[in-house]
PDB file of C-alpha atoms in Angstrom:
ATOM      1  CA  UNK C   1      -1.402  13.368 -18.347  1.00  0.00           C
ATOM      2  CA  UNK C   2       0.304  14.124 -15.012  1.00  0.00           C
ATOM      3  CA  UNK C   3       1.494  11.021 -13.004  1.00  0.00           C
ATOM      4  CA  UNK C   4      -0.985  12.304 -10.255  1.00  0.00           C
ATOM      5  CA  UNK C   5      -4.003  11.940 -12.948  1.00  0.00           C
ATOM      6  CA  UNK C   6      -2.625   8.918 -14.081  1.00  0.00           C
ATOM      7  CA  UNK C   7      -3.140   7.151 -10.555  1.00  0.00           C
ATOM      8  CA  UNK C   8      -6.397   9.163 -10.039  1.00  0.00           C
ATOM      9  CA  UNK C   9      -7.461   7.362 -13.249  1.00  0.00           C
ATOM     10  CA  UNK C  10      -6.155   3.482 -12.504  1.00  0.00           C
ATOM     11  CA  UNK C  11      -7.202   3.688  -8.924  1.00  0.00           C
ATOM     12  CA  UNK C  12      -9.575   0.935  -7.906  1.00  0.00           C
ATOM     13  CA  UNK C  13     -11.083  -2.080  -5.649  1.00  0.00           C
ATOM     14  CA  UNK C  14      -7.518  -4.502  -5.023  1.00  0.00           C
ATOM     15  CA  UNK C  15      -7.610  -7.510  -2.841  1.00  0.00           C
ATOM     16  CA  UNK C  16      -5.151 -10.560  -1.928  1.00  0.00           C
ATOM     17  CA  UNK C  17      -2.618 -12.488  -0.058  1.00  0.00           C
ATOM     18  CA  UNK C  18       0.084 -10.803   1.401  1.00  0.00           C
ATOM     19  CA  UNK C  19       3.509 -12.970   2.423  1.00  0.00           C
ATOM     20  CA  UNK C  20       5.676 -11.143   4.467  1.00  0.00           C
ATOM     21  CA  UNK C  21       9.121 -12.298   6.146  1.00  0.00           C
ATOM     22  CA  UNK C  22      10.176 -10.930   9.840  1.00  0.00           C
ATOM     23  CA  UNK C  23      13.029 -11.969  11.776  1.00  0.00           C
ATOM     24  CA  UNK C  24      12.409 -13.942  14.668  1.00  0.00           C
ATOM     25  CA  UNK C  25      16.215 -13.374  16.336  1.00  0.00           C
ATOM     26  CA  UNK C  26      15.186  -9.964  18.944  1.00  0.00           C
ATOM     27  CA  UNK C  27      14.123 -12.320  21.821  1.00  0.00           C
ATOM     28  CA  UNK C  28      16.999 -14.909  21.374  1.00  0.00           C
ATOM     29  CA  UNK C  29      19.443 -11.775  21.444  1.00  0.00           C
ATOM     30  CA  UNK C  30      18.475  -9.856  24.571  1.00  0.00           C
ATOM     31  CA  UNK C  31      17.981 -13.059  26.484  1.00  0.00           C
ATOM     32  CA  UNK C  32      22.102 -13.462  25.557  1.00  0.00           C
ATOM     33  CA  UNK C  33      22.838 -10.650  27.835  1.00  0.00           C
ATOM     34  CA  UNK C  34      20.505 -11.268  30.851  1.00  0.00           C
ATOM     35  CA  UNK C  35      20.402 -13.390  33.971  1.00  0.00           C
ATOM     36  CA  UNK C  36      16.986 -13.738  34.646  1.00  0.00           C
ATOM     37  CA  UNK C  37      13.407 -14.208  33.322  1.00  0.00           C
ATOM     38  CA  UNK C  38      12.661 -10.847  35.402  1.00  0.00           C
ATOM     39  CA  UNK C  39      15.584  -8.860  34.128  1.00  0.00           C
ATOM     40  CA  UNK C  40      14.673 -10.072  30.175  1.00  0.00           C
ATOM     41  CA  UNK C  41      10.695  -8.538  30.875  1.00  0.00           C
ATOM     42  CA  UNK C  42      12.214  -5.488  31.795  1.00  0.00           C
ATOM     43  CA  UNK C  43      14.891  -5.108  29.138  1.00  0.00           C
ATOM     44  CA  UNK C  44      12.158  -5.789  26.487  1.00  0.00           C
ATOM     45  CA  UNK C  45      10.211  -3.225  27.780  1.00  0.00           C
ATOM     46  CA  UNK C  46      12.641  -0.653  27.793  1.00  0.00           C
ATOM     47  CA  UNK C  47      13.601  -1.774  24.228  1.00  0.00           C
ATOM     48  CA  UNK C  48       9.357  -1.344  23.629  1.00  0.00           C
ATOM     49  CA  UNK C  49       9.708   2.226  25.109  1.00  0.00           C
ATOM     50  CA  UNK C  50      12.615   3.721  22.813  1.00  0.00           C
ATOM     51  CA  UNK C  51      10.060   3.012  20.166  1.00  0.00           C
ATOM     52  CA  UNK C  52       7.546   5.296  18.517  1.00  0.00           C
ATOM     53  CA  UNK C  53       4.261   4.639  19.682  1.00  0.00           C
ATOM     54  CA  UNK C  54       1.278   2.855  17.931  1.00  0.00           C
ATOM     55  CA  UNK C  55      -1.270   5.017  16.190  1.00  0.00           C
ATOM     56  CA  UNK C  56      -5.156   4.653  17.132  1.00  0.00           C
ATOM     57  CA  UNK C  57      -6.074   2.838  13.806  1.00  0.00           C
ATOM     58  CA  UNK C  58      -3.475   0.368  14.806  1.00  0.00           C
ATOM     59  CA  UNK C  59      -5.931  -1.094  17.487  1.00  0.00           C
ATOM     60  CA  UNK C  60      -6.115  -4.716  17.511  1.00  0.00           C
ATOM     61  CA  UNK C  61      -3.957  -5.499  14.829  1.00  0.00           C
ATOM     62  CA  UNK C  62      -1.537  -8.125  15.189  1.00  0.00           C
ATOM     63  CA  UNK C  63       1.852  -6.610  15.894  1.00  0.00           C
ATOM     64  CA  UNK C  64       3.217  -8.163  12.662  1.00  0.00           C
ATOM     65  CA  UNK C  65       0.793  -6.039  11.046  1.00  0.00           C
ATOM     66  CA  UNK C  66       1.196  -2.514  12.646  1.00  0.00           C
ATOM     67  CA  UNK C  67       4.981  -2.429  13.560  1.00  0.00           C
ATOM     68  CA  UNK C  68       5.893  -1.058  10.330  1.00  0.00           C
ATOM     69  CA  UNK C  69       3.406   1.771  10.767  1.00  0.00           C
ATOM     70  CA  UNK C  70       4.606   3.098  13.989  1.00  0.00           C
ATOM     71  CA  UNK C  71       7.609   5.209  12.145  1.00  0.00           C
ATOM     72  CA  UNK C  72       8.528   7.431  11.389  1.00  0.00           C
ATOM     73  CA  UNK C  73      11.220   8.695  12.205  1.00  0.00           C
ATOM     74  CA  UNK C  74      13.028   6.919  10.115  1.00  0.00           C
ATOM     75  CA  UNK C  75      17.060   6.412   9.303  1.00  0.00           C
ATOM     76  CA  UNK C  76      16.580   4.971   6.208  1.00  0.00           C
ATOM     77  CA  UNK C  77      13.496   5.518   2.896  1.00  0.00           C
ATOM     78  CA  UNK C  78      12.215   2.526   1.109  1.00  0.00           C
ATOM     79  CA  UNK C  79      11.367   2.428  -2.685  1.00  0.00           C
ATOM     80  CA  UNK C  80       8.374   4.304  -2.593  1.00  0.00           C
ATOM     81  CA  UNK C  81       9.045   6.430   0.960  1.00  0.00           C
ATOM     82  CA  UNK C  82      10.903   8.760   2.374  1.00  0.00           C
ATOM     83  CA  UNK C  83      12.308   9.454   5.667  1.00  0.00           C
ATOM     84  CA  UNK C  84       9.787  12.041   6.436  1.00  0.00           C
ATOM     85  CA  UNK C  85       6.611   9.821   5.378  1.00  0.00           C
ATOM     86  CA  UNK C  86       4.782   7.559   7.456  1.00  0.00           C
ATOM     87  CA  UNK C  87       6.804   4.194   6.810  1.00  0.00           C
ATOM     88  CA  UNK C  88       4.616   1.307   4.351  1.00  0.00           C
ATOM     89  CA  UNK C  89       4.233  -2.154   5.041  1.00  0.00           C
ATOM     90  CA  UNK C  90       5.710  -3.946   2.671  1.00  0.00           C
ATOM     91  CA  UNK C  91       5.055  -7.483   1.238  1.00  0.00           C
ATOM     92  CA  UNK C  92       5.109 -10.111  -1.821  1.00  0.00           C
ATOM     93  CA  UNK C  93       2.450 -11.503  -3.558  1.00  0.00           C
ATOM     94  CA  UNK C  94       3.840 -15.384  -3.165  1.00  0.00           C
ATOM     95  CA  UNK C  95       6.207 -17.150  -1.147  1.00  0.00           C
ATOM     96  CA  UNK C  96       8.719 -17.009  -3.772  1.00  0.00           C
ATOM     97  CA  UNK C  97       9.116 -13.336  -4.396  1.00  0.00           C
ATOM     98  CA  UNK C  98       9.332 -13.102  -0.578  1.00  0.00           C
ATOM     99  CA  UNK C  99      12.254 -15.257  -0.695  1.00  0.00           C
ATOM    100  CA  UNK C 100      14.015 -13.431  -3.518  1.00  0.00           C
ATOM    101  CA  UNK C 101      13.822  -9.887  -1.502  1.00  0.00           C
ATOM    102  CA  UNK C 102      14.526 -11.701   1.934  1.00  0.00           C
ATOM    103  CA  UNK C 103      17.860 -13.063   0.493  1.00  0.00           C
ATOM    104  CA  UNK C 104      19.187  -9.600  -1.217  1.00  0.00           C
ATOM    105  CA  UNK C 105      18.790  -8.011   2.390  1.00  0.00           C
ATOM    106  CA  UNK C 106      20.500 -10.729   3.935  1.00  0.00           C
ATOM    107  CA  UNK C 107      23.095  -9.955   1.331  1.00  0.00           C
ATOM    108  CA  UNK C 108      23.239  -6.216   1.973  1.00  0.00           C
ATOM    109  CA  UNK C 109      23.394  -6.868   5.914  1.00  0.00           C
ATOM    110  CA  UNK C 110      26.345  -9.246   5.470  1.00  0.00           C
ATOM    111  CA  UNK C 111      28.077  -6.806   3.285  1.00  0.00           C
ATOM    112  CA  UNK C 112      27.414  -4.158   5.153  1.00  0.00           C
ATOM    113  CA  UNK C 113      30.010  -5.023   8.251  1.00  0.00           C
ATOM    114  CA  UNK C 114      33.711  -3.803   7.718  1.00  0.00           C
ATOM    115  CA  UNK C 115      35.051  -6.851   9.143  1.00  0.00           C
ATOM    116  CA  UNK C 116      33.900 -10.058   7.216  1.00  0.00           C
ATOM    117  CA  UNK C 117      31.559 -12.771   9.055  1.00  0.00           C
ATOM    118  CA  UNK C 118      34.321 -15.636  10.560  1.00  0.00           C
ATOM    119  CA  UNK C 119      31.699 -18.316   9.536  1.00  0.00           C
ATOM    120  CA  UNK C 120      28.488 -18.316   7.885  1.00  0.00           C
ATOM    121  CA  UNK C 121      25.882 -15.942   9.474  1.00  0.00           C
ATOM    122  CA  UNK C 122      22.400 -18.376  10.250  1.00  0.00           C
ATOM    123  CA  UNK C 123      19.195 -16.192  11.069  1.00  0.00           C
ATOM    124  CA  UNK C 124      15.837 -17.402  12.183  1.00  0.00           C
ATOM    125  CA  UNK C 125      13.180 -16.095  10.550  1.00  0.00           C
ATOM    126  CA  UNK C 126       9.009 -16.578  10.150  1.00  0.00           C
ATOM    127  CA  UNK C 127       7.272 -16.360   7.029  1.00  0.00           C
ATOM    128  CA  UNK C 128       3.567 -15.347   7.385  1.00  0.00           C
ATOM    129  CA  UNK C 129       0.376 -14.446   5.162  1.00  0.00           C
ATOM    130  CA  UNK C 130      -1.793 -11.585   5.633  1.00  0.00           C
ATOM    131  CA  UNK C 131      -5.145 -10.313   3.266  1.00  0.00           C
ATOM    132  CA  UNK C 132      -5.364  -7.029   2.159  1.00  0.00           C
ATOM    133  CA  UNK C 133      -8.433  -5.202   0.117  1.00  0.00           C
ATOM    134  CA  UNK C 134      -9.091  -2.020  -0.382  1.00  0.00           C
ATOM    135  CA  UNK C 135     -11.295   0.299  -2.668  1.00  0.00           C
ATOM    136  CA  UNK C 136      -8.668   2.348  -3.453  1.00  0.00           C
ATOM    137  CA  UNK C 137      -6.012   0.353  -4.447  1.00  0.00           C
ATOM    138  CA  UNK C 138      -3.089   0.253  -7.778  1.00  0.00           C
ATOM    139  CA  UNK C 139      -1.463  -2.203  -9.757  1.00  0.00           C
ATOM    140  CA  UNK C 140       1.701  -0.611 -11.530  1.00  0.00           C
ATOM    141  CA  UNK C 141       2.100  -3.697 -13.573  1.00  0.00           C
ATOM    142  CA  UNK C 142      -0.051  -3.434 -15.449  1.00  0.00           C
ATOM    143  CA  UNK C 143      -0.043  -2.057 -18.990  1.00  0.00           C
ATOM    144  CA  UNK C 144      -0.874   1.852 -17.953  1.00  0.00           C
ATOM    145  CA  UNK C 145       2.390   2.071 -16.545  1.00  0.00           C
ATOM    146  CA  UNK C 146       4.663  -0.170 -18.890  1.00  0.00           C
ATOM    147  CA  UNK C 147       6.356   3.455 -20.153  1.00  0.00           C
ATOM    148  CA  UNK C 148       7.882   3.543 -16.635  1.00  0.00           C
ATOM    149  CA  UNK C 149       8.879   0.360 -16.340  1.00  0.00           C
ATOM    150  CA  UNK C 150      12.405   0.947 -15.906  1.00  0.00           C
ATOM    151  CA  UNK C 151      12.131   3.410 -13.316  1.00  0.00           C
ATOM    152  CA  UNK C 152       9.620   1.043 -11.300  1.00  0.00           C
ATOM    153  CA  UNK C 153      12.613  -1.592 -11.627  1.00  0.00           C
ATOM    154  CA  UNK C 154      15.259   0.117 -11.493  1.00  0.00           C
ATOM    155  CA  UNK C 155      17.830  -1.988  -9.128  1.00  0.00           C
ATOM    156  CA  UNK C 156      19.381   1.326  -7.205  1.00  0.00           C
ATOM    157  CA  UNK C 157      17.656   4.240  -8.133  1.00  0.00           C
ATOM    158  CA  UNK C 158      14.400   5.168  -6.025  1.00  0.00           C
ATOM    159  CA  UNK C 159      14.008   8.887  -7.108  1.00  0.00           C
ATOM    160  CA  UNK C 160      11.456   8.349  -9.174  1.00  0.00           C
ATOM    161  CA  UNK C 161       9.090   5.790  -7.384  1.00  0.00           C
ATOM    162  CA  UNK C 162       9.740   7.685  -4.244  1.00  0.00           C
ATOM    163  CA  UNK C 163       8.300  10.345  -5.749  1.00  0.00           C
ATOM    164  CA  UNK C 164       5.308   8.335  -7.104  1.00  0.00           C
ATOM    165  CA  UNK C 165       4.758   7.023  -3.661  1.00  0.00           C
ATOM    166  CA  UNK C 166       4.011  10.397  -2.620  1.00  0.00           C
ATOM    167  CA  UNK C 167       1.806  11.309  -5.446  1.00  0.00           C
ATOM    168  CA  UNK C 168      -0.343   7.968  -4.891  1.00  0.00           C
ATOM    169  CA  UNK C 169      -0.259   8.997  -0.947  1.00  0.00           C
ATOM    170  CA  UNK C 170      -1.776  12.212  -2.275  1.00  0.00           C
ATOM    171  CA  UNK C 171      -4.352  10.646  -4.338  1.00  0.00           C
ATOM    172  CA  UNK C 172      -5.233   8.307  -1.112  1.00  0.00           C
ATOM    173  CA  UNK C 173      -4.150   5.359  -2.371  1.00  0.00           C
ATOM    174  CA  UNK C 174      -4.525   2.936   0.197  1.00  0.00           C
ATOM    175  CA  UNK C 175      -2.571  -0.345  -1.217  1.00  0.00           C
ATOM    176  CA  UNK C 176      -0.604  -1.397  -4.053  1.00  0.00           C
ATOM    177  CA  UNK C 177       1.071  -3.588  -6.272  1.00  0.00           C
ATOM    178  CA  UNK C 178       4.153  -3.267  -8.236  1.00  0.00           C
ATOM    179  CA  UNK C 179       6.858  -5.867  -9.929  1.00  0.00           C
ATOM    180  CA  UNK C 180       9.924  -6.627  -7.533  1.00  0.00           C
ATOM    181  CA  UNK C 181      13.361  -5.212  -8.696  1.00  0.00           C
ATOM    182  CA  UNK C 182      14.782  -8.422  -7.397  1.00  0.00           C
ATOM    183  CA  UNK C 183      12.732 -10.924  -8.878  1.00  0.00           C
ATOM    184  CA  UNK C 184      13.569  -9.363 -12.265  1.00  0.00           C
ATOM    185  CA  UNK C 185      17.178  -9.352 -11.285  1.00  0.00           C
ATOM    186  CA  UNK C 186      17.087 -12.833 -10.420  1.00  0.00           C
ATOM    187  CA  UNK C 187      15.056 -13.906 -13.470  1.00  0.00           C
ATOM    188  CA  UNK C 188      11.765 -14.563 -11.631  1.00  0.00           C
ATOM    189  CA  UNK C 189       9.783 -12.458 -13.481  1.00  0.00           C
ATOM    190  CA  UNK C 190      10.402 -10.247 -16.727  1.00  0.00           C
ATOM    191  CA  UNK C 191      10.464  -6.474 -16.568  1.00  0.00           C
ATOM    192  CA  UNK C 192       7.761  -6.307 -19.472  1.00  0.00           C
ATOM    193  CA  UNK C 193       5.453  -9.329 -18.175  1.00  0.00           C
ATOM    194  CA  UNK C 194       1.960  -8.896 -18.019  1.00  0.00           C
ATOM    195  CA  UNK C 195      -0.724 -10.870 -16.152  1.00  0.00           C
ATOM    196  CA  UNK C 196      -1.927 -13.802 -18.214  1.00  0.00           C
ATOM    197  CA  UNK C 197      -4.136 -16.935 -17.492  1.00  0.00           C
ATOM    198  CA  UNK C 198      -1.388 -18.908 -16.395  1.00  0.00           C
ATOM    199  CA  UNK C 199      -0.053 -19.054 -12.588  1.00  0.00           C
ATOM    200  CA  UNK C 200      -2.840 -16.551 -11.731  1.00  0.00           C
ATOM    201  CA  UNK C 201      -3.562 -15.991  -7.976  1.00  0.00           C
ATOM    202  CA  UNK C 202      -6.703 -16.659  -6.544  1.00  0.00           C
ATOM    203  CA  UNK C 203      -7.425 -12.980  -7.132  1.00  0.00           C
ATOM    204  CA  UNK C 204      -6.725 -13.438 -10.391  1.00  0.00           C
ATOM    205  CA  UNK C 205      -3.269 -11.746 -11.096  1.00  0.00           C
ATOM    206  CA  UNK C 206      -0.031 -12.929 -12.118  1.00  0.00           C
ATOM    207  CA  UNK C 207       1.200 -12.878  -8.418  1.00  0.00           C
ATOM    208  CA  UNK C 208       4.645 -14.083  -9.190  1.00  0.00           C
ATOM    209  CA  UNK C 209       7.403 -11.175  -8.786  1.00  0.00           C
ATOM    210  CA  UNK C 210       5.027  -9.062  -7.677  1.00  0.00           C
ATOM    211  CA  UNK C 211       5.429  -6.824  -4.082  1.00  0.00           C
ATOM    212  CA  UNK C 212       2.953  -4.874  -2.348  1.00  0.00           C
ATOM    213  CA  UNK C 213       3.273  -1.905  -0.409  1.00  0.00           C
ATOM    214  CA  UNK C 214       0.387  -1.220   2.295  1.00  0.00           C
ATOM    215  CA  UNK C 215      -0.332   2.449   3.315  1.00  0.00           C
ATOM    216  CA  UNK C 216      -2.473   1.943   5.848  1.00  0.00           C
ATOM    217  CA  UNK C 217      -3.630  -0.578   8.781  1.00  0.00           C
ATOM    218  CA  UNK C 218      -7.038  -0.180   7.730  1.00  0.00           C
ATOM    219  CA  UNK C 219      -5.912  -2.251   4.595  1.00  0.00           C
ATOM    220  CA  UNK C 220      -5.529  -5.393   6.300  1.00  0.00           C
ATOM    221  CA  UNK C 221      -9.183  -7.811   5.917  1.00  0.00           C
ATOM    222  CA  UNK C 222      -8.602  -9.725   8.987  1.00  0.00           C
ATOM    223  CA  UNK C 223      -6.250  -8.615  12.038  1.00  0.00           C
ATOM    224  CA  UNK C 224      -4.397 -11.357  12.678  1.00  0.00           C
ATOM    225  CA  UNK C 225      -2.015 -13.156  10.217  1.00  0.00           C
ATOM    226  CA  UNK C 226      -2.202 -16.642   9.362  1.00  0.00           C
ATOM    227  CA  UNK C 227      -0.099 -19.406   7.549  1.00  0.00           C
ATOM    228  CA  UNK C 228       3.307 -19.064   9.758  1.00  0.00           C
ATOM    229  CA  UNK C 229       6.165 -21.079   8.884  1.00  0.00           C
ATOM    230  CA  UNK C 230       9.050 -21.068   9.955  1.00  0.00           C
ATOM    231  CA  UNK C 231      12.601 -19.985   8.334  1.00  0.00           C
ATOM    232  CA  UNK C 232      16.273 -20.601   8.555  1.00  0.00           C
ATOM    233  CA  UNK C 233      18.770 -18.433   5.904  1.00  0.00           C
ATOM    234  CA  UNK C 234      22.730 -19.231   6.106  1.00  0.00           C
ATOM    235  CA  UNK C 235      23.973 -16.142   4.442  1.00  0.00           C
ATOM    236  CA  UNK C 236      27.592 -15.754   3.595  1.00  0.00           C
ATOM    237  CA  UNK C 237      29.187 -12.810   0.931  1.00  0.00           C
ATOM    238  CA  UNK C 238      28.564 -15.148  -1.850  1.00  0.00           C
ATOM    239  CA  UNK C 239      25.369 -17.386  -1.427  1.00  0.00           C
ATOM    240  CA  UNK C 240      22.313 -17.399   0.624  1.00  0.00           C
ATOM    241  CA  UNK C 241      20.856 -20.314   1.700  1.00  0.00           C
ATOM    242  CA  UNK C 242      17.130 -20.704   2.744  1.00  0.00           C
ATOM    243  CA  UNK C 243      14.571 -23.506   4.422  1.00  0.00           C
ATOM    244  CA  UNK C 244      11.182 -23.715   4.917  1.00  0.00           C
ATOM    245  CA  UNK C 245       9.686 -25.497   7.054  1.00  0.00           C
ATOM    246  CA  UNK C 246       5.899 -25.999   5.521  1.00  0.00           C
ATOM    247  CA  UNK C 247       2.900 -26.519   7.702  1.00  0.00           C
ATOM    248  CA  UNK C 248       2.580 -30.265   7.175  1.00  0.00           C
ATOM    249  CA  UNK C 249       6.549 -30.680   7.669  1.00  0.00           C
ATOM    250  CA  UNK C 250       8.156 -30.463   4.521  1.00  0.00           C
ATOM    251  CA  UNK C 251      10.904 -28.632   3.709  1.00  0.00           C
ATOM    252  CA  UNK C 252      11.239 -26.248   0.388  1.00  0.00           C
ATOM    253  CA  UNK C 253      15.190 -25.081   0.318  1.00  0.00           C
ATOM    254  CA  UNK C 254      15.963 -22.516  -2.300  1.00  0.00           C
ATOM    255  CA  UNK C 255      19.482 -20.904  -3.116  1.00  0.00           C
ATOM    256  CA  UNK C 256      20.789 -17.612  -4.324  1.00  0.00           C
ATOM    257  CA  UNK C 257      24.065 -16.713  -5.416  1.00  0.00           C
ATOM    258  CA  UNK C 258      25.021 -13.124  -4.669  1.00  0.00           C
ATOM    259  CA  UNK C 259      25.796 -12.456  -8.290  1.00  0.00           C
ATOM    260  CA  UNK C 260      22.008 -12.761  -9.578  1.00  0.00           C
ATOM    261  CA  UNK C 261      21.686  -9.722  -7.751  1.00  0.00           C
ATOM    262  CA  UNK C 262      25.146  -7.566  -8.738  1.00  0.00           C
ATOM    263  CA  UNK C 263      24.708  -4.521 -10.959  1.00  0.00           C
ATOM    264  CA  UNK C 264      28.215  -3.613 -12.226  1.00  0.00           C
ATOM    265  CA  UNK C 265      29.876  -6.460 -10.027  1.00  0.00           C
ATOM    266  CA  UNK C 266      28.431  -4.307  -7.114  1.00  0.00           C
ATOM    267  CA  UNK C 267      25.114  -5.336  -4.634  1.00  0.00           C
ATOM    268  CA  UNK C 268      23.169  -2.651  -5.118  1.00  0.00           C
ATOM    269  CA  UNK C 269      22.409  -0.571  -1.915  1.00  0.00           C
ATOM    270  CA  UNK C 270      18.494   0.297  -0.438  1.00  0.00           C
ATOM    271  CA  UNK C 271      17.130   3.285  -0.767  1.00  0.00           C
ATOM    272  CA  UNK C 272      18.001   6.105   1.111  1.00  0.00           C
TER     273      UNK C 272
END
């Protein structure tokens, strides 16, 4: 059996919760390098301009939700797209899992510069929850797909689930669910888990280490997001550090040294 009938054949109803990170810094940044109230409206629409515009289906969806349909073009692919497809939105199926993916990227970013960070880079972030359900929809955790496990984890190599992604675009798969290459790297969740009774999501799964990826707006069950909280990560080469601030105003800190995430003794890069 192809990997194209395979999908055909696991396809089905999927609903749940949806946590996604975004930065919250854009606004703070341009208003660094204008005088005026007047002069920031206009450079933020100018910034809105060089952007691709929003498709029809994107109507009346929070811009949280649609941004990440509105490219390509695209520099860079994700795990399951290339830089020619229509980009996904992407997601975790608990807070947790969110935090484990936003601190690797934190990682990469601070990595990334040739000259090191002086100090400790702080970003401001939000944290928000979105619901998702569709009839056509894929779980590649679960036991039809445990022979590919590797390649669906698989720290820095995206050939193969890039590939898939366009095979379930094909088959009109319209959301999906797969175990986070990060949360296994970090010890979150094992490669070979399976969803059992215990820590089951309200739709029952085994939501821990597990990411979505969204194909389309119409995915989304309500269009505006709900549950923000706020976010603060102090990132330097060797540590992340990250607070929440919860809704009744607690805190829940969590920490991540860089080496849970080194393959080799090197980060491993994004795809490409």
């Amino acid at each position: 059996m192809s990997y194209l009938e395979r999908i055909y054949t696991q396809t089905g109803p999927l609903k749940g919760q949806v946590y996604r990170v975004a930065e919250t810094q854009e606004k703070s940044a341009t208003t660094d390098i204008v005088d005026t109230a007047e002069e920031q409206s206009r450079l933020e629409e100018l910034l809105e301009e060089s952007k691709p515009p929003y498709t029809h289906t994107d109507r009346g969806l929070h811009y949280l939700l649609k941004t990440p349909f509105r490219y390509p073009p695209l520099r860079y692919g994700s795990r399951f797209g290339r830089v020619f497809e229509k980009s996904l939105f992407y997601g975790s199926a608990d807070t947790q899992t969110a935090l484990v993916e936003t601190a690797y990227y934190r990682l990469v970013f601070v990595r990334d510069t040739t000259k090191p960070f002086p100090r400790p880079v702080k970003s401001h972030h939000t944290i928000f929850e979105a619901s998702v359900g569709v009839e056509k929809g894929l779980q590649l955790q679960s036991s039809a797909w445990r022979d590919v496990r590797d390649q669906l984890t698989h720290p820095s190599d995206y050939a193969f689930t890039q590939a898939l992604g366009g095979e379930m675009r094909e088959a009109g798969v319209q959301a999906f669910q797969f175990i986070s290459a990060r949360a296994v790297q970090v010890g979150l969740r094992a490669p070979d888990a399976e969803d059992r009774a215990a820590g089951k999501s309200k739709s029952g799964l085994n939501a821990v280490g597990l990411n979505w990826g969204v194909f389309t707006p119409k995915a989304f069950r309500r269009r505006q997001p709900s549950n923000f909280r706020p976010m603060i990560a102090v990132t330097t080469r060797e540590h992340v550090s990250i607070v929440v601030t919860e809704r009744d105003g607690t805190s829940t800190a969590a920490e991540f040294p860089a080496d849970r995430f080194m393959v080799a003794g090197q980060l491993p890069r994004p795809a490409v």
